[in-house]
Tab-separated table of C-alpha atoms in Angstrom:
chain	number	residue	atom	x	y	z
A	241	MET	CA	-9.412	-17.592	-15.031
A	242	GLU	CA	-11.491	-15.512	-17.354
A	243	PRO	CA	-11.779	-11.769	-16.517
A	244	THR	CA	-15.162	-10.886	-14.922
A	245	THR	CA	-17.299	-7.855	-15.534
A	246	MET	CA	-18.905	-5.858	-12.675
A	247	THR	CA	-22.733	-6.336	-12.630
A	248	ASP	CA	-23.292	-4.277	-9.518
A	249	SER	CA	-24.639	-0.816	-10.344
A	250	ALA	CA	-24.640	1.091	-7.109
A	251	ILE	CA	-21.975	1.006	-4.499
A	252	ALA	CA	-21.567	2.786	-1.173
A	253	PHE	CA	-18.304	3.726	0.585
A	254	ILE	CA	-18.132	4.138	4.374
A	255	GLY	CA	-15.098	6.006	4.691
A	256	LEU	CA	-13.482	7.843	1.683
A	257	GLY	CA	-9.713	8.056	2.405
A	258	LEU	CA	-6.717	6.996	0.491
A	259	ILE	CA	-7.743	3.697	-0.223
A	260	GLY	CA	-11.712	4.198	-0.359
A	261	GLY	CA	-11.026	7.366	-2.431
A	262	SER	CA	-8.646	5.416	-4.787
A	263	LEU	CA	-11.161	2.634	-5.333
A	264	ALA	CA	-14.088	5.054	-6.018
A	265	LYS	CA	-11.862	6.954	-8.587
A	266	GLY	CA	-10.781	3.705	-10.058
A	267	ILE	CA	-14.228	2.422	-10.611
A	268	LYS	CA	-15.584	5.793	-11.792
A	269	ARG	CA	-12.709	5.946	-14.414
A	270	SER	CA	-13.710	2.571	-15.770
A	271	ARG	CA	-17.398	2.451	-15.144
A	272	PRO	CA	-18.732	6.087	-14.989
A	273	ASP	CA	-22.287	4.380	-15.125
A	274	ILE	CA	-21.746	3.001	-11.570
A	275	ARG	CA	-23.499	5.099	-9.003
A	276	ILE	CA	-21.418	5.829	-5.975
A	277	MET	CA	-22.469	6.890	-2.638
A	278	ALA	CA	-20.308	7.897	0.310
A	279	TYR	CA	-20.225	8.871	3.942
A	280	MET	CA	-17.335	10.057	6.189
A	281	ARG	CA	-16.979	12.359	8.912
A	282	THR	CA	-15.020	15.097	6.981
A	283	ARG	CA	-17.886	16.635	4.843
A	284	ALA	CA	-15.580	18.842	2.851
A	285	HIS	CA	-13.757	15.756	1.448
A	286	LEU	CA	-17.219	14.341	0.376
A	287	GLU	CA	-18.236	17.769	-1.191
A	288	GLN	CA	-14.769	17.704	-3.053
A	289	ALA	CA	-15.320	13.990	-4.341
A	290	LYS	CA	-18.886	15.084	-5.542
A	291	LYS	CA	-17.457	18.261	-7.219
A	292	GLU	CA	-14.948	15.757	-9.136
A	293	GLY	CA	-17.731	13.629	-10.107
A	294	ILE	CA	-16.575	10.690	-8.158
A	295	VAL	CA	-19.419	10.548	-5.604
A	296	ASP	CA	-22.973	10.857	-6.811
A	297	VAL	CA	-24.733	10.758	-3.443
A	298	ILE	CA	-23.424	12.107	-0.166
A	299	LEU	CA	-24.754	10.196	2.773
A	300	ASP	CA	-25.626	11.836	5.946
A	301	GLY	CA	-24.930	8.628	7.962
A	302	ILE	CA	-25.941	5.063	7.925
A	303	ASP	CA	-29.426	5.155	6.839
A	304	LYS	CA	-32.105	3.585	4.476
A	305	THR	CA	-30.373	5.036	1.367
A	306	LEU	CA	-28.125	2.095	1.564
A	307	LEU	CA	-30.988	-0.133	0.791
A	308	GLU	CA	-30.411	1.026	-2.859
A	309	CYS	CA	-26.903	-0.370	-2.921
A	310	ASP	CA	-25.533	-3.553	-4.358
A	311	MET	CA	-22.235	-3.494	-2.662
A	312	ILE	CA	-20.931	-1.579	0.449
A	313	PHE	CA	-17.328	-1.019	1.183
A	314	LEU	CA	-15.997	-0.538	4.651
A	315	CYS	CA	-12.975	1.765	4.385
A	316	THR	CA	-12.614	2.889	7.870
A	317	PRO	CA	-9.673	2.058	10.284
A	318	VAL	CA	-9.499	-1.619	10.935
A	319	GLU	CA	-10.908	-1.276	14.656
A	320	TYR	CA	-13.965	0.534	13.403
A	321	ASN	CA	-14.897	-1.537	10.299
A	322	ALA	CA	-16.129	-4.514	12.381
A	323	GLN	CA	-18.299	-1.980	14.391
A	324	TYR	CA	-20.170	-0.665	11.426
A	325	LEU	CA	-21.490	-4.148	10.471
A	326	SER	CA	-24.317	-3.856	13.244
A	327	ALA	CA	-25.294	-0.291	11.855
A	328	ILE	CA	-25.333	-1.486	8.192
A	329	ARG	CA	-27.320	-4.776	8.774
A	330	PRO	CA	-30.818	-3.340	8.941
A	331	TYR	CA	-30.152	-1.552	5.587
A	332	LEU	CA	-28.984	-4.480	3.407
A	333	LYS	CA	-31.218	-5.321	0.533
A	334	PRO	CA	-31.509	-8.903	-0.600
A	335	GLY	CA	-28.222	-9.846	-2.455
A	336	ALA	CA	-26.144	-6.948	-1.257
A	337	LEU	CA	-22.501	-7.543	-0.573
A	338	ILE	CA	-20.548	-6.056	2.238
A	339	THR	CA	-16.696	-5.974	1.747
A	340	ASP	CA	-13.830	-4.261	3.649
A	341	VAL	CA	-10.303	-2.956	2.814
A	342	GLY	CA	-8.515	-3.611	6.084
A	343	SER	CA	-4.939	-4.929	6.193
A	344	THR	CA	-6.059	-7.346	8.922
A	345	LYS	CA	-8.812	-9.964	8.322
A	346	VAL	CA	-9.334	-12.317	11.186
A	347	ASN	CA	-10.963	-9.548	13.384
A	348	ILE	CA	-13.693	-8.765	11.015
A	349	HIS	CA	-14.128	-12.347	9.948
A	350	GLU	CA	-14.774	-13.424	13.482
A	351	GLU	CA	-17.373	-10.681	13.768
A	352	ILE	CA	-19.038	-11.802	10.535
A	353	LEU	CA	-19.351	-15.234	12.036
A	354	ARG	CA	-20.766	-14.124	15.226
A	355	GLN	CA	-23.393	-12.075	13.358
A	356	GLY	CA	-24.085	-14.802	10.926
A	357	LEU	CA	-23.347	-12.627	7.950
A	358	GLU	CA	-21.172	-15.186	6.001
A	359	ASP	CA	-23.660	-15.113	2.885
A	360	CYS	CA	-23.277	-11.294	2.461
A	361	PHE	CA	-19.574	-10.636	3.253
A	362	VAL	CA	-16.293	-11.237	1.443
A	363	GLY	CA	-13.136	-9.576	2.788
A	364	GLY	CA	-10.730	-7.628	0.697
A	365	HIS	CA	-7.309	-5.981	1.159
A	366	PRO	CA	-5.923	-3.845	-1.809
A	367	MET	CA	-2.187	-4.087	-1.070
A	368	ALA	CA	-1.126	-0.537	-2.058
A	369	GLY	CA	-0.700	2.561	-0.080
A	370	SER	CA	1.381	5.699	0.434
A	371	GLU	CA	3.006	7.564	3.369
A	372	LYS	CA	0.251	10.195	2.744
A	373	ALA	CA	-3.351	9.414	3.933
A	374	GLY	CA	-6.581	10.903	3.072
A	375	TYR	CA	-8.914	11.484	0.228
A	376	LEU	CA	-6.819	14.355	-1.090
A	377	HIS	CA	-3.892	11.911	-1.800
A	378	SER	CA	-5.976	9.182	-3.520
A	379	THR	CA	-5.723	8.660	-7.234
A	380	ASP	CA	-7.647	6.535	-9.921
A	381	HIS	CA	-4.345	4.455	-10.571
A	382	LEU	CA	-3.074	3.951	-6.952
A	383	LEU	CA	-4.317	0.247	-7.074
A	384	GLU	CA	-3.313	-0.616	-10.558
A	385	ASN	CA	-1.054	-3.832	-10.697
A	386	ALA	CA	-1.388	-3.950	-6.928
A	387	TYR	CA	-2.512	-7.302	-5.460
A	388	TYR	CA	-6.099	-7.262	-4.219
A	389	ILE	CA	-6.342	-10.018	-1.525
A	390	ILE	CA	-9.944	-11.515	-1.400
A	391	THR	CA	-10.861	-13.472	1.745
A	392	PRO	CA	-14.066	-15.491	1.568
A	393	PRO	CA	-15.724	-16.191	4.946
A	394	ARG	CA	-15.741	-19.857	4.114
A	395	PRO	CA	-12.153	-20.529	2.981
A	396	GLU	CA	-13.117	-23.454	0.736
A	397	GLU	CA	-15.344	-21.343	-1.136
A	398	THR	CA	-12.650	-19.660	-3.453
A	399	ASP	CA	-14.984	-19.115	-6.457
A	400	SER	CA	-18.323	-18.279	-5.014
A	401	PRO	CA	-20.582	-15.818	-6.821
A	402	ASN	CA	-19.553	-13.220	-4.235
A	403	VAL	CA	-15.943	-13.874	-4.543
A	404	ARG	CA	-16.367	-13.314	-8.211
A	405	ARG	CA	-18.100	-10.050	-7.689
A	406	LEU	CA	-15.120	-8.590	-5.578
A	407	ARG	CA	-12.865	-10.144	-8.256
A	408	ALA	CA	-14.696	-8.107	-10.856
A	409	VAL	CA	-14.100	-4.916	-8.817
A	410	ALA	CA	-10.173	-5.739	-8.763
A	411	GLU	CA	-10.025	-6.290	-12.345
A	412	THR	CA	-12.264	-3.229	-13.109
A	413	ILE	CA	-9.617	-1.044	-11.385
A	414	GLY	CA	-6.547	-2.829	-12.849
A	415	ALA	CA	-5.539	-4.717	-9.800
A	416	ILE	CA	-4.482	-8.362	-9.447
A	417	PRO	CA	-7.036	-10.381	-7.541
A	418	LEU	CA	-5.671	-13.225	-5.214
A	419	VAL	CA	-7.863	-15.405	-2.969
A	420	LEU	CA	-6.371	-16.368	0.469
A	421	ASP	CA	-7.695	-17.950	3.491
A	422	TYR	CA	-8.105	-14.969	6.016
A	423	ARG	CA	-6.057	-16.495	8.690
A	424	GLU	CA	-3.308	-17.030	6.138
A	425	HIS	CA	-3.639	-13.465	5.060
A	426	ASP	CA	-2.860	-12.125	8.617
A	427	ARG	CA	0.178	-14.386	8.731
A	428	VAL	CA	1.501	-13.426	5.390
A	429	THR	CA	1.158	-9.500	5.949
A	430	ALA	CA	2.537	-9.859	9.430
A	431	ALA	CA	5.576	-11.044	7.794
A	432	ILE	CA	5.883	-8.889	4.564
A	433	SER	CA	4.045	-5.695	5.725
A	434	HIS	CA	3.513	-5.395	9.543
A	435	LEU	CA	6.956	-6.617	10.699
A	436	PRO	CA	8.860	-4.335	8.142
A	437	HIS	CA	7.156	-1.331	9.652
A	438	LEU	CA	8.055	-2.281	13.033
A	439	VAL	CA	11.807	-2.848	11.993
A	440	ALA	CA	11.954	0.506	10.149
A	441	SER	CA	10.551	2.450	12.910
A	442	SER	CA	12.802	0.705	15.547
A	443	LEU	CA	15.836	1.470	13.409
A	444	VAL	CA	15.048	5.039	13.105
A	445	ASN	CA	14.581	5.265	16.907
A	446	LEU	CA	17.914	3.479	17.467
A	447	VAL	CA	19.669	5.994	15.374
A	448	LYS	CA	17.814	8.803	17.052
A	449	GLU	CA	18.836	7.321	20.625
A	450	ASN	CA	22.432	6.695	19.745
A	451	ASP	CA	23.120	9.753	17.800
A	452	SER	CA	25.636	12.543	18.865
A	453	PRO	CA	24.669	15.899	20.115
A	454	GLU	CA	25.626	17.237	16.914
A	455	GLY	CA	23.311	14.980	14.966
A	456	THR	CA	26.036	13.234	12.811
A	457	MET	CA	24.007	10.127	12.291
A	458	LYS	CA	21.084	12.123	11.241
A	459	GLN	CA	23.048	14.198	8.697
A	460	LEU	CA	24.478	11.040	7.077
A	461	ALA	CA	21.323	9.160	6.967
A	462	ALA	CA	20.106	10.672	3.693
A	463	GLY	CA	21.072	7.616	1.547
A	464	GLY	CA	20.660	4.096	2.035
A	465	PHE	CA	19.374	4.243	5.727
A	466	LYS	CA	16.623	6.883	4.595
A	467	ASP	CA	15.552	4.369	1.823
A	468	ILE	CA	15.200	1.377	3.812
A	469	THR	CA	13.309	3.143	6.605
A	470	ARG	CA	10.901	5.178	4.360
A	471	ILE	CA	7.984	3.341	5.579
A	472	ALA	CA	8.600	4.504	9.166
A	473	SER	CA	7.027	7.779	8.001
A	474	SER	CA	3.455	6.001	8.029
A	475	SER	CA	0.565	6.967	10.120
A	476	PRO	CA	1.338	6.076	13.812
A	477	GLU	CA	-2.425	5.734	14.607
A	478	MET	CA	-2.899	3.403	11.630
A	479	TRP	CA	-0.097	1.112	12.597
A	480	GLU	CA	-1.062	1.048	16.230
A	481	GLN	CA	-4.526	-0.236	15.261
A	482	ILE	CA	-2.909	-2.866	13.014
A	483	CYS	CA	-0.481	-4.101	15.607
A	484	ILE	CA	-3.355	-4.546	18.193
A	485	ALA	CA	-5.581	-6.179	15.467
A	486	ASN	CA	-3.054	-8.708	14.294
A	487	THR	CA	-1.053	-9.308	17.532
A	488	GLY	CA	-0.589	-13.050	17.396
A	489	PRO	CA	1.002	-13.459	13.925
A	490	ILE	CA	3.001	-10.221	14.329
A	491	ALA	CA	4.219	-11.548	17.728
A	492	ASP	CA	5.118	-14.924	15.976
A	493	MET	CA	7.112	-13.181	13.197
A	494	LEU	CA	8.750	-10.830	15.602
A	495	SER	CA	9.950	-13.532	17.844
A	496	ALA	CA	11.263	-15.428	14.633
A	497	TYR	CA	13.081	-12.281	13.566
A	498	ILE	CA	14.542	-11.627	17.162
A	499	ALA	CA	15.961	-15.228	16.988
A	500	SER	CA	17.522	-14.717	13.785
A	501	LEU	CA	19.125	-11.374	14.723
A	502	GLN	CA	20.490	-13.293	17.856
A	503	GLN	CA	22.076	-15.726	15.495
A	504	ILE	CA	23.487	-12.908	13.354
A	505	LEU	CA	24.925	-11.287	16.627
A	506	GLU	CA	26.616	-14.456	17.562
A	507	ASP	CA	27.986	-14.995	14.025
A	508	ILE	CA	29.359	-11.403	13.969
A	509	LYS	CA	30.809	-11.840	17.433
A	510	GLY	CA	32.561	-15.080	16.449
A	511	ARG	CA	33.724	-13.803	13.183
A	512	SER	CA	32.001	-16.612	11.392
A	513	SER	CA	32.740	-15.379	7.910
A	514	GLN	CA	31.123	-18.385	6.017
A	515	GLU	CA	27.693	-17.772	8.012
A	516	ILE	CA	27.913	-13.973	7.377
A	517	TYR	CA	28.617	-14.367	3.860
A	518	ARG	CA	25.561	-16.837	3.546
A	519	LEU	CA	23.298	-14.239	5.210
A	520	PHE	CA	23.970	-11.924	2.507
A	521	GLU	CA	24.128	-14.365	-0.273
A	522	THR	CA	20.685	-16.080	0.462
A	523	SER	CA	19.012	-12.669	1.047
A	524	ARG	CA	20.331	-11.304	-2.230
A	525	ASP	CA	19.260	-14.311	-4.271
A	526	TYR	CA	15.853	-14.591	-2.757
A	527	ARG	CA	15.115	-10.895	-3.021
A	528	ASN	CA	16.244	-10.806	-6.756
A	529	SER	CA	13.536	-13.471	-7.251
A	530	PHE	CA	10.781	-11.091	-6.296
A	531	THR	CA	8.407	-10.149	-9.128
A	532	GLU	CA	8.578	-6.691	-10.432
A	533	ARG	CA	4.949	-6.915	-11.658
A	534	ALA	CA	3.087	-5.805	-8.550
A	535	LYS	CA	3.085	-2.998	-6.271
A	536	GLY	CA	3.658	-3.296	-2.471
A	537	SER	CA	1.650	-2.157	0.399
A	538	VAL	CA	3.445	1.151	0.202
A	539	GLU	CA	3.412	3.183	-2.842
A	540	PRO	CA	6.917	2.832	-4.534
A	541	SER	CA	9.130	5.806	-4.917
A	542	TYR	CA	9.789	6.550	-8.733
A	543	GLU	CA	13.398	7.929	-8.770
A	544	PHE	CA	16.883	7.497	-10.131
A	545	THR	CA	20.070	9.415	-9.791
A	546	VAL	CA	22.349	11.039	-12.312
A	547	ASP	CA	26.014	11.228	-12.203
A	548	VAL	CA	26.832	14.902	-12.940
A	549	ALA	CA	29.599	17.222	-11.869
A	550	ASP	CA	29.031	20.038	-9.296
A	551	GLU	CA	28.784	22.671	-11.989
A	552	VAL	CA	26.598	25.884	-12.193
A	553	GLY	CA	23.416	25.186	-14.060
A	554	ALA	CA	23.596	21.301	-13.841
A	555	ILE	CA	20.174	21.144	-12.121
A	556	SER	CA	18.563	23.731	-14.338
A	557	THR	CA	19.878	22.137	-17.500
A	558	ILE	CA	18.261	18.688	-16.731
A	559	SER	CA	15.085	20.441	-15.608
A	560	VAL	CA	14.911	22.188	-18.943
A	561	ILE	CA	15.588	18.872	-20.897
A	562	LEU	CA	12.660	17.287	-18.985
A	563	ALA	CA	10.290	20.002	-19.187
A	564	ALA	CA	10.732	20.238	-23.003
A	565	GLY	CA	9.606	16.674	-23.089
A	566	GLY	CA	6.455	17.322	-20.983
A	567	ILE	CA	7.840	15.363	-17.993
A	568	SER	CA	6.774	16.631	-14.409
A	569	ILE	CA	9.313	16.224	-11.709
A	570	LYS	CA	8.138	15.679	-8.147
A	571	ASN	CA	11.618	16.557	-6.563
A	572	ILE	CA	15.050	17.259	-7.802
A	573	GLY	CA	18.314	17.864	-5.580
A	574	ILE	CA	21.758	16.944	-4.529
A	575	ASN	CA	22.345	13.342	-3.136
A	576	ASN	CA	24.760	13.932	-0.394
A	577	ASN	CA	25.258	10.331	0.751
A	578	ARG	CA	26.226	7.974	-2.275
A	579	GLU	CA	27.567	5.055	-0.398
A	580	ARG	CA	25.842	2.662	-2.818
A	581	GLY	CA	27.323	4.230	-5.784
A	582	GLU	CA	24.336	6.458	-6.760
A	583	GLY	CA	24.719	9.497	-8.757
A	584	ALA	CA	25.329	13.215	-7.332
A	585	LEU	CA	21.727	14.240	-8.527
A	586	LYS	CA	18.527	12.545	-7.315
A	587	ILE	CA	15.469	13.001	-9.368
A	588	VAL	CA	11.892	11.884	-8.056
A	589	PHE	CA	8.841	11.537	-10.300
A	590	TYR	CA	5.105	11.320	-9.721
A	591	ASN	CA	4.678	7.864	-11.514
A	592	GLU	CA	6.585	5.121	-13.292
A	593	ALA	CA	5.548	6.319	-16.821
A	594	SER	CA	7.251	9.784	-16.022
A	595	MET	CA	10.326	8.184	-14.659
A	596	GLU	CA	10.909	5.924	-17.710
A	597	ALA	CA	10.242	8.759	-20.193
A	598	ALA	CA	12.894	10.744	-18.225
A	599	TRP	CA	15.335	8.066	-18.219
A	600	LYS	CA	14.981	7.655	-22.120
A	601	ARG	CA	15.254	11.407	-22.708
A	602	LEU	CA	18.318	11.835	-20.651
A	603	GLU	CA	20.021	8.695	-22.048
A	604	LYS	CA	19.821	10.620	-25.444
A	605	TYR	CA	21.767	13.449	-23.899
A	606	LYS	CA	24.459	11.009	-22.776
A	607	TYR	CA	23.882	11.292	-19.107
A	608	GLU	CA	25.016	8.478	-16.806
A	609	LEU	CA	22.072	7.200	-14.937
A	610	ILE	CA	21.678	4.983	-12.036
A	611	ARG	CA	18.553	3.241	-10.853
A	612	MET	CA	17.826	3.357	-7.127
């Protein structure tokens, strides 16, 4: 499909947190001519966004100023987005489009149908994020190469003018637009986003509840366990809301997962080596087929390890090599748990470009590097 160009010239954001702020910054970076308005309860963040040149007009609330807008983004928690529809409705000019960024879609689409707003709404879900929330952690590139799910209120209208308008937004910020039925969206995200958060959180709690008084499990969890449960550090408030909003699909997937765990338990108890082997073989093959092109719903960790001896000056030497190349390091330290063959030193970067530049630079100095 041919790329589309944004024709909307005035946009409002209701909520300017991590996703709303990153959308606004991405749009402003590519299209500084677009006028951006924003409203949120934390006035200081709005003032910061205006100081940075991201927000042109600070809104005091939901009022007639919205009549100037071609597009309105609902970027509040999922349980509040639907509630804002009634407040916004009196201030919609002809042709204005409402969209949202919520990670569940059925609830807001049901409210759209109830209010008869199908002709001025298209759902959206930029599938990127971070463990850290809020405008202060938003960036103009957070959504680059992330899937931007578009959910039309009439699922058969996959290329309507309003769908094309939201597709243009996604392409403007460098995201990958994908049109889905809103019911299918909630089923998909229940499996690949919502269930993993439940699993990660339950694994962390399992270790917490079964650890020794000395905290041995916690001490040794710095390697692979910490990596696979990283998403358990996400906002409890947000994930409570998601679980309530997407209860049906999550419950279906959780039931299927529990059934698969029960089968694994039986295979382990029965020492069924063939079935155990097949578990790891099929999961390995399927995971290796995943695309590397797009981001997931949690911001990836840009890191690798270095196999170095525990010698005085090892860390400072590497730091100097990278600093001389103009490469910023987010974190560097000893990797105490190396059960998967990692190196002794772990380096974390702010973005993929820095990570790749560091890899090439350290290779020149003959360091042995291991990708995480």
